[in-house]
Amino acid sequence: MFQKYDVIVVGAGHAGAEAAAAAANLGSSVMLITMNRHSIAQMSCNPAMGGIAKGQIVREIDALGGYSGIITDRTMIQFRMLNRSKGPAMWSPRAQSDRRMFTMEWLKMLEEIPNLDFWEDTVNGLITKNKKIVGVKTSMGIEFEAKSVILTNGTFLNGVIHIGEKNFSGGRIGEKAATGLTEALVELGFETNRMKTGTPVRVDGRSLDFSKMEEQLGDEEPGKFSFTDTPPLKNQRSCYLAYTSDEVHDVLRTGFDKSPMFIGRISGVGPRYCPSIEDKIERFSDKNRHQLFIEPEGWDTNEIYVNGFSSSLPEDIQLEALHRIPGFEKAKIFRPGYAIEYDYFPPTQLNYTLETKQIENLYFAGQINGTTGYEEAGAQGLMAGINAHLKNNNKPSFILKRDEAYIGVLIDDLITKGTEEPYRMFTSRAEYRTLLRQDNADLRLTEKGYNIGLASRDRLDRVNYKKEQIDILIKFLKKESVKPSQIANYLSSVGSNELKQKVKIYQVLLRPQVNIEQLIENIPTLKAIVQNIKLCKKEIIEETSILIKYENYISREEENAHRISKYENIFLKENIDYMNIKAISYEAREKLNKIKPKTIGQATRISGVSPSDISVLLVYIGK
């Protein structure tokens, strides 16, 4: 063996970077093996972080002590809070990032961790002993010993790139695929399958006429992802909206007979919620146009990402179709869009810690588990890194439940339901989304991150201060009254009925037209209380408003979560042979035997397991 480590992380995408940082910051000696250190956490697809539900995940990663939020704040070129017109459970932060700066910042932060080493190579084999991982083999013929190994191989496992009738091996355009590892895992008894994803054409911004597009500005007061004191965004770059047309679609159709998807050369399943442009034309044939988001790749580059124009059609067809889009008549491309097909491992083969069931101390995180998206990958990497360190040190596992975090929903969905198409997080997947808002991620999770040793004391002190100030503010609003004359002009200006008598301030805040910031300006005693807040003033005011306006919804969801949680505390033994419980349906027995749920709660979420099956199971374990 070349050298021994506590944890080896294979692959340095978003999952690998978070896994390595988490394990090393917790105190493990870590080796991060990647083909190229200067491609760490590369934004292979769009140069953006966050979005609907994904923004919540980035804030949760940050609250626990991960790096994705900090690095996004340091490198973003535009920030928008999506879904502001809806309730706060739907508000989702999204940032456009500088692609090169993002990677450079990740490398800089990882290099500052003293017990984190790097090795540029490809892992093509695993070393096991008695169904336990003990190390890895690389293409250079070097063996590294480890207590735990985390595989975060992204789209590189036997990756094949498709452009029209051409196809060639690759993990990303210009980078070679990883071979040998899939075969080694299959030999160890793992089930594998193929998936597909794609990326759009990259365009020279100097060749575009932006005056023919709709400008999309960032928020006037841009927010952040990290709960730490990352620098505020002062200047922003605009994005733009463009649209395809029937003419564009007709040009694209001329290449369908050369499309690897339509002629069957791609066997992997693609992402349903981020389809290629040719897939959109087929699936939504009633639509005569599709929206395109024109996104800059950074501060100091002319490269433009055409979000919504993912394609694997021949290059000439892609270019001809682009030229029919208003503003793209003279477009020049840096690189065509392409599809990539790769191996993944159905995540039902994992435990909640992301440790594999077949091989002890071997963990999978990211696209190897069938997910899509930087945010989903980063969350899995963080959890795998934490749990690898904890297990090596004989400490309890760190598992987040569905009512505690979107990360909990993500992992529970993967290991319980599996996925046959690239899994993407949505707010609709979370049954407790009113509890799992982006604004309260630190209030939910930072203490947990601190207790395992990842989040700093400063972070915890900040959260405790926020809790104290929110509590003071809510008590004041519920105790103090306001006279009709004090806010008559304000209520009239927002179209709200005047007060007939003195009422508690919080009752006024319950009105949908009433804004807490304006109340503060109109009620001197409330303004005095707010002026005493020293830290996180804006966050505290917003959180207070949400907790009052949505108090009934939040309480109802907390009650539901508490009622259902009883099933999460009824544990199932791993050695149960469900095939012998004849009163359970045959489909349910098969699924239960395959998944081996940890609790009754998890069993209820397995597709094919009915409420009557659960009733039988409860009787069985009661005996």
PDB file of N, CA and C in Angstrom, residues 518-579:
ATOM      1  N   GLN A 518     -43.012  47.915   7.127  1.00  0.00           N
ATOM      2  CA  GLN A 518     -43.791  49.150   7.187  1.00  0.00           C
ATOM      3  C   GLN A 518     -44.409  49.350   8.570  1.00  0.00           C
ATOM      4  N   LEU A 519     -44.794  48.252   9.214  1.00  0.00           N
ATOM      5  CA  LEU A 519     -45.307  48.365  10.584  1.00  0.00           C
ATOM      6  C   LEU A 519     -44.237  48.947  11.505  1.00  0.00           C
ATOM      7  N   ILE A 520     -43.015  48.468  11.325  1.00  0.00           N
ATOM      8  CA  ILE A 520     -41.898  48.949  12.154  1.00  0.00           C
ATOM      9  C   ILE A 520     -41.739  50.458  11.995  1.00  0.00           C
ATOM     10  N   GLU A 521     -41.873  50.946  10.763  1.00  0.00           N
ATOM     11  CA  GLU A 521     -41.713  52.377  10.503  1.00  0.00           C
ATOM     12  C   GLU A 521     -42.858  53.202  11.093  1.00  0.00           C
ATOM     13  N   ASN A 522     -44.017  52.593  11.280  1.00  0.00           N
ATOM     14  CA  ASN A 522     -45.193  53.331  11.743  1.00  0.00           C
ATOM     15  C   ASN A 522     -45.479  53.191  13.234  1.00  0.00           C
ATOM     16  N   ILE A 523     -44.785  52.293  13.913  1.00  0.00           N
ATOM     17  CA  ILE A 523     -45.028  52.076  15.353  1.00  0.00           C
ATOM     18  C   ILE A 523     -43.709  52.302  16.103  1.00  0.00           C
ATOM     19  N   PRO A 524     -43.533  53.461  16.736  1.00  0.00           N
ATOM     20  CA  PRO A 524     -42.258  53.812  17.383  1.00  0.00           C
ATOM     21  C   PRO A 524     -41.755  52.789  18.396  1.00  0.00           C
ATOM     22  N   THR A 525     -42.659  52.215  19.204  1.00  0.00           N
ATOM     23  CA  THR A 525     -42.197  51.246  20.217  1.00  0.00           C
ATOM     24  C   THR A 525     -41.635  49.988  19.561  1.00  0.00           C
ATOM     25  N   LEU A 526     -42.236  49.583  18.451  1.00  0.00           N
ATOM     26  CA  LEU A 526     -41.735  48.421  17.713  1.00  0.00           C
ATOM     27  C   LEU A 526     -40.397  48.751  17.062  1.00  0.00           C
ATOM     28  N   LYS A 527     -40.286  49.954  16.538  1.00  0.00           N
ATOM     29  CA  LYS A 527     -39.034  50.386  15.909  1.00  0.00           C
ATOM     30  C   LYS A 527     -37.887  50.391  16.922  1.00  0.00           C
ATOM     31  N   ALA A 528     -38.194  50.794  18.146  1.00  0.00           N
ATOM     32  CA  ALA A 528     -37.171  50.826  19.195  1.00  0.00           C
ATOM     33  C   ALA A 528     -36.666  49.422  19.526  1.00  0.00           C
ATOM     34  N   ILE A 529     -37.575  48.455  19.556  1.00  0.00           N
ATOM     35  CA  ILE A 529     -37.184  47.065  19.816  1.00  0.00           C
ATOM     36  C   ILE A 529     -36.259  46.566  18.706  1.00  0.00           C
ATOM     37  N   VAL A 530     -36.625  46.853  17.463  1.00  0.00           N
ATOM     38  CA  VAL A 530     -35.853  46.384  16.307  1.00  0.00           C
ATOM     39  C   VAL A 530     -34.467  47.027  16.272  1.00  0.00           C
ATOM     40  N   GLN A 531     -34.379  48.284  16.679  1.00  0.00           N
ATOM     41  CA  GLN A 531     -33.088  48.983  16.669  1.00  0.00           C
ATOM     42  C   GLN A 531     -32.086  48.360  17.630  1.00  0.00           C
ATOM     43  N   ASN A 532     -32.573  47.597  18.606  1.00  0.00           N
ATOM     44  CA  ASN A 532     -31.682  46.929  19.569  1.00  0.00           C
ATOM     45  C   ASN A 532     -31.043  45.663  18.998  1.00  0.00           C
ATOM     46  N   ILE A 533     -31.526  45.202  17.849  1.00  0.00           N
ATOM     47  CA  ILE A 533     -30.977  43.975  17.254  1.00  0.00           C
ATOM     48  C   ILE A 533     -29.614  44.288  16.644  1.00  0.00           C
ATOM     49  N   LYS A 534     -28.593  43.546  17.041  1.00  0.00           N
ATOM     50  CA  LYS A 534     -27.214  43.830  16.624  1.00  0.00           C
ATOM     51  C   LYS A 534     -26.769  43.023  15.409  1.00  0.00           C
ATOM     52  N   LEU A 535     -27.313  41.795  15.271  1.00  0.00           N
ATOM     53  CA  LEU A 535     -26.882  40.901  14.188  1.00  0.00           C
ATOM     54  C   LEU A 535     -28.099  40.420  13.402  1.00  0.00           C
ATOM     55  N   CYS A 536     -27.879  40.090  12.132  1.00  0.00           N
ATOM     56  CA  CYS A 536     -28.896  39.408  11.312  1.00  0.00           C
ATOM     57  C   CYS A 536     -30.259  40.088  11.369  1.00  0.00           C
ATOM     58  N   LYS A 537     -30.271  41.406  11.399  1.00  0.00           N
ATOM     59  CA  LYS A 537     -31.529  42.138  11.599  1.00  0.00           C
ATOM     60  C   LYS A 537     -32.570  41.792  10.540  1.00  0.00           C
ATOM     61  N   LYS A 538     -32.167  41.818   9.286  1.00  0.00           N
ATOM     62  CA  LYS A 538     -33.112  41.544   8.197  1.00  0.00           C
ATOM     63  C   LYS A 538     -33.678  40.130   8.299  1.00  0.00           C
ATOM     64  N   GLU A 539     -32.798  39.155   8.605  1.00  0.00           N
ATOM     65  CA  GLU A 539     -33.223  37.755   8.725  1.00  0.00           C
ATOM     66  C   GLU A 539     -34.205  37.585   9.892  1.00  0.00           C
ATOM     67  N   ILE A 540     -33.924  38.257  10.993  1.00  0.00           N
ATOM     68  CA  ILE A 540     -34.775  38.132  12.192  1.00  0.00           C
ATOM     69  C   ILE A 540     -36.156  38.721  11.933  1.00  0.00           C
ATOM     70  N   ILE A 541     -36.202  39.862  11.278  1.00  0.00           N
ATOM     71  CA  ILE A 541     -37.485  40.503  10.961  1.00  0.00           C
ATOM     72  C   ILE A 541     -38.300  39.624  10.022  1.00  0.00           C
ATOM     73  N   GLU A 542     -37.659  39.092   8.982  1.00  0.00           N
ATOM     74  CA  GLU A 542     -38.373  38.237   8.021  1.00  0.00           C
ATOM     75  C   GLU A 542     -38.879  36.961   8.685  1.00  0.00           C
ATOM     76  N   GLU A 543     -38.033  36.349   9.506  1.00  0.00           N
ATOM     77  CA  GLU A 543     -38.412  35.103  10.175  1.00  0.00           C
ATOM     78  C   GLU A 543     -39.591  35.329  11.115  1.00  0.00           C
ATOM     79  N   THR A 544     -39.562  36.446  11.837  1.00  0.00           N
ATOM     80  CA  THR A 544     -40.651  36.782  12.746  1.00  0.00           C
ATOM     81  C   THR A 544     -41.970  36.924  11.985  1.00  0.00           C
ATOM     82  N   SER A 545     -41.919  37.617  10.868  1.00  0.00           N
ATOM     83  CA  SER A 545     -43.116  37.813  10.045  1.00  0.00           C
ATOM     84  C   SER A 545     -43.684  36.490   9.565  1.00  0.00           C
ATOM     85  N   ILE A 546     -42.815  35.601   9.089  1.00  0.00           N
ATOM     86  CA  ILE A 546     -43.262  34.295   8.584  1.00  0.00           C
ATOM     87  C   ILE A 546     -43.894  33.474   9.701  1.00  0.00           C
ATOM     88  N   LEU A 547     -43.247  33.452  10.868  1.00  0.00           N
ATOM     89  CA  LEU A 547     -43.743  32.638  11.980  1.00  0.00           C
ATOM     90  C   LEU A 547     -45.107  33.115  12.473  1.00  0.00           C
ATOM     91  N   ILE A 548     -45.377  34.399  12.349  1.00  0.00           N
ATOM     92  CA  ILE A 548     -46.684  34.918  12.771  1.00  0.00           C
ATOM     93  C   ILE A 548     -47.728  34.719  11.680  1.00  0.00           C
ATOM     94  N   LYS A 549     -47.400  35.101  10.457  1.00  0.00           N
ATOM     95  CA  LYS A 549     -48.379  35.008   9.369  1.00  0.00           C
ATOM     96  C   LYS A 549     -48.781  33.563   9.065  1.00  0.00           C
ATOM     97  N   TYR A 550     -47.846  32.637   9.236  1.00  0.00           N
ATOM     98  CA  TYR A 550     -48.114  31.241   8.866  1.00  0.00           C
ATOM     99  C   TYR A 550     -48.158  30.321  10.078  1.00  0.00           C
ATOM    100  N   GLU A 551     -48.440  30.902  11.248  1.00  0.00           N
ATOM    101  CA  GLU A 551     -48.418  30.148  12.508  1.00  0.00           C
ATOM    102  C   GLU A 551     -49.329  28.918  12.460  1.00  0.00           C
ATOM    103  N   ASN A 552     -50.544  29.080  11.953  1.00  0.00           N
ATOM    104  CA  ASN A 552     -51.483  27.952  11.929  1.00  0.00           C
ATOM    105  C   ASN A 552     -51.011  26.838  10.995  1.00  0.00           C
ATOM    106  N   TYR A 553     -50.495  27.218   9.823  1.00  0.00           N
ATOM    107  CA  TYR A 553     -50.004  26.225   8.867  1.00  0.00           C
ATOM    108  C   TYR A 553     -48.818  25.455   9.452  1.00  0.00           C
ATOM    109  N   ILE A 554     -47.912  26.207  10.081  1.00  0.00           N
ATOM    110  CA  ILE A 554     -46.719  25.583  10.662  1.00  0.00           C
ATOM    111  C   ILE A 554     -47.113  24.631  11.788  1.00  0.00           C
ATOM    112  N   SER A 555     -48.032  25.055  12.646  1.00  0.00           N
ATOM    113  CA  SER A 555     -48.470  24.205  13.763  1.00  0.00           C
ATOM    114  C   SER A 555     -49.111  22.916  13.260  1.00  0.00           C
ATOM    115  N   ARG A 556     -49.940  23.049  12.223  1.00  0.00           N
ATOM    116  CA  ARG A 556     -50.620  21.880  11.666  1.00  0.00           C
ATOM    117  C   ARG A 556     -49.597  20.884  11.102  1.00  0.00           C
ATOM    118  N   GLU A 557     -48.588  21.420  10.417  1.00  0.00           N
ATOM    119  CA  GLU A 557     -47.583  20.533   9.834  1.00  0.00           C
ATOM    120  C   GLU A 557     -46.733  19.874  10.915  1.00  0.00           C
ATOM    121  N   GLU A 558     -46.420  20.607  11.959  1.00  0.00           N
ATOM    122  CA  GLU A 558     -45.668  20.034  13.082  1.00  0.00           C
ATOM    123  C   GLU A 558     -46.463  18.906  13.742  1.00  0.00           C
ATOM    124  N   GLU A 559     -47.767  19.093  13.875  1.00  0.00           N
ATOM    125  CA  GLU A 559     -48.623  18.049  14.452  1.00  0.00           C
ATOM    126  C   GLU A 559     -48.640  16.805  13.572  1.00  0.00           C
ATOM    127  N   ASN A 560     -48.754  17.016  12.256  1.00  0.00           N
ATOM    128  CA  ASN A 560     -48.738  15.884  11.316  1.00  0.00           C
ATOM    129  C   ASN A 560     -47.425  15.123  11.397  1.00  0.00           C
ATOM    130  N   ALA A 561     -46.324  15.875  11.433  1.00  0.00           N
ATOM    131  CA  ALA A 561     -45.006  15.243  11.515  1.00  0.00           C
ATOM    132  C   ALA A 561     -44.862  14.444  12.802  1.00  0.00           C
ATOM    133  N   HIS A 562     -45.363  15.004  13.900  1.00  0.00           N
ATOM    134  CA  HIS A 562     -45.279  14.313  15.198  1.00  0.00           C
ATOM    135  C   HIS A 562     -46.128  13.044  15.193  1.00  0.00           C
ATOM    136  N   ARG A 563     -47.305  13.134  14.585  1.00  0.00           N
ATOM    137  CA  ARG A 563     -48.202  11.973  14.556  1.00  0.00           C
ATOM    138  C   ARG A 563     -47.594  10.839  13.737  1.00  0.00           C
ATOM    139  N   ILE A 564     -47.005  11.179  12.624  1.00  0.00           N
ATOM    140  CA  ILE A 564     -46.447  10.150  11.738  1.00  0.00           C
ATOM    141  C   ILE A 564     -45.115   9.625  12.273  1.00  0.00           C
ATOM    142  N   SER A 565     -44.436  10.416  13.092  1.00  0.00           N
ATOM    143  CA  SER A 565     -43.099  10.036  13.566  1.00  0.00           C
ATOM    144  C   SER A 565     -43.101   8.765  14.403  1.00  0.00           C
ATOM    145  N   LYS A 566     -44.262   8.391  14.939  1.00  0.00           N
ATOM    146  CA  LYS A 566     -44.300   7.173  15.754  1.00  0.00           C
ATOM    147  C   LYS A 566     -43.866   5.958  14.947  1.00  0.00           C
ATOM    148  N   TYR A 567     -44.168   5.974  13.633  1.00  0.00           N
ATOM    149  CA  TYR A 567     -43.763   4.860  12.776  1.00  0.00           C
ATOM    150  C   TYR A 567     -42.248   4.859  12.527  1.00  0.00           C
ATOM    151  N   GLU A 568     -41.637   6.055  12.603  1.00  0.00           N
ATOM    152  CA  GLU A 568     -40.189   6.134  12.394  1.00  0.00           C
ATOM    153  C   GLU A 568     -39.430   5.562  13.589  1.00  0.00           C
ATOM    154  N   ASN A 569     -40.121   5.412  14.701  1.00  0.00           N
ATOM    155  CA  ASN A 569     -39.476   4.895  15.917  1.00  0.00           C
ATOM    156  C   ASN A 569     -39.775   3.423  16.170  1.00  0.00           C
ATOM    157  N   ILE A 570     -40.463   2.782  15.206  1.00  0.00           N
ATOM    158  CA  ILE A 570     -40.687   1.333  15.302  1.00  0.00           C
ATOM    159  C   ILE A 570     -39.690   0.665  14.357  1.00  0.00           C
ATOM    160  N   PHE A 571     -38.651   0.081  14.920  1.00  0.00           N
ATOM    161  CA  PHE A 571     -37.541  -0.428  14.115  1.00  0.00           C
ATOM    162  C   PHE A 571     -37.774  -1.879  13.688  1.00  0.00           C
ATOM    163  N   LEU A 572     -37.241  -2.205  12.518  1.00  0.00           N
ATOM    164  CA  LEU A 572     -37.349  -3.554  11.958  1.00  0.00           C
ATOM    165  C   LEU A 572     -35.973  -4.214  11.937  1.00  0.00           C
ATOM    166  N   LYS A 573     -35.928  -5.466  12.302  1.00  0.00           N
ATOM    167  CA  LYS A 573     -34.654  -6.189  12.281  1.00  0.00           C
ATOM    168  C   LYS A 573     -34.228  -6.466  10.837  1.00  0.00           C
ATOM    169  N   GLU A 574     -32.918  -6.462  10.615  1.00  0.00           N
ATOM    170  CA  GLU A 574     -32.405  -6.664   9.261  1.00  0.00           C
ATOM    171  C   GLU A 574     -32.587  -8.097   8.775  1.00  0.00           C
ATOM    172  N   ASN A 575     -32.713  -9.040   9.703  1.00  0.00           N
ATOM    173  CA  ASN A 575     -32.755 -10.452   9.302  1.00  0.00           C
ATOM    174  C   ASN A 575     -34.172 -10.987   9.058  1.00  0.00           C
ATOM    175  N   ILE A 576     -35.173 -10.113   9.006  1.00  0.00           N
ATOM    176  CA  ILE A 576     -36.537 -10.583   8.739  1.00  0.00           C
ATOM    177  C   ILE A 576     -36.617 -11.118   7.305  1.00  0.00           C
ATOM    178  N   ASP A 577     -37.157 -12.320   7.151  1.00  0.00           N
ATOM    179  CA  ASP A 577     -37.413 -12.877   5.816  1.00  0.00           C
ATOM    180  C   ASP A 577     -38.879 -12.611   5.496  1.00  0.00           C
ATOM    181  N   TYR A 578     -39.115 -11.555   4.765  1.00  0.00           N
ATOM    182  CA  TYR A 578     -40.489 -11.131   4.485  1.00  0.00           C
ATOM    183  C   TYR A 578     -41.245 -12.135   3.618  1.00  0.00           C
ATOM    184  N   MET A 579     -40.525 -12.969   2.864  1.00  0.00           N
ATOM    185  CA  MET A 579     -41.189 -13.950   2.001  1.00  0.00           C
ATOM    186  C   MET A 579     -41.962 -14.980   2.827  1.00  0.00           C
TER     187      MET A 579
END
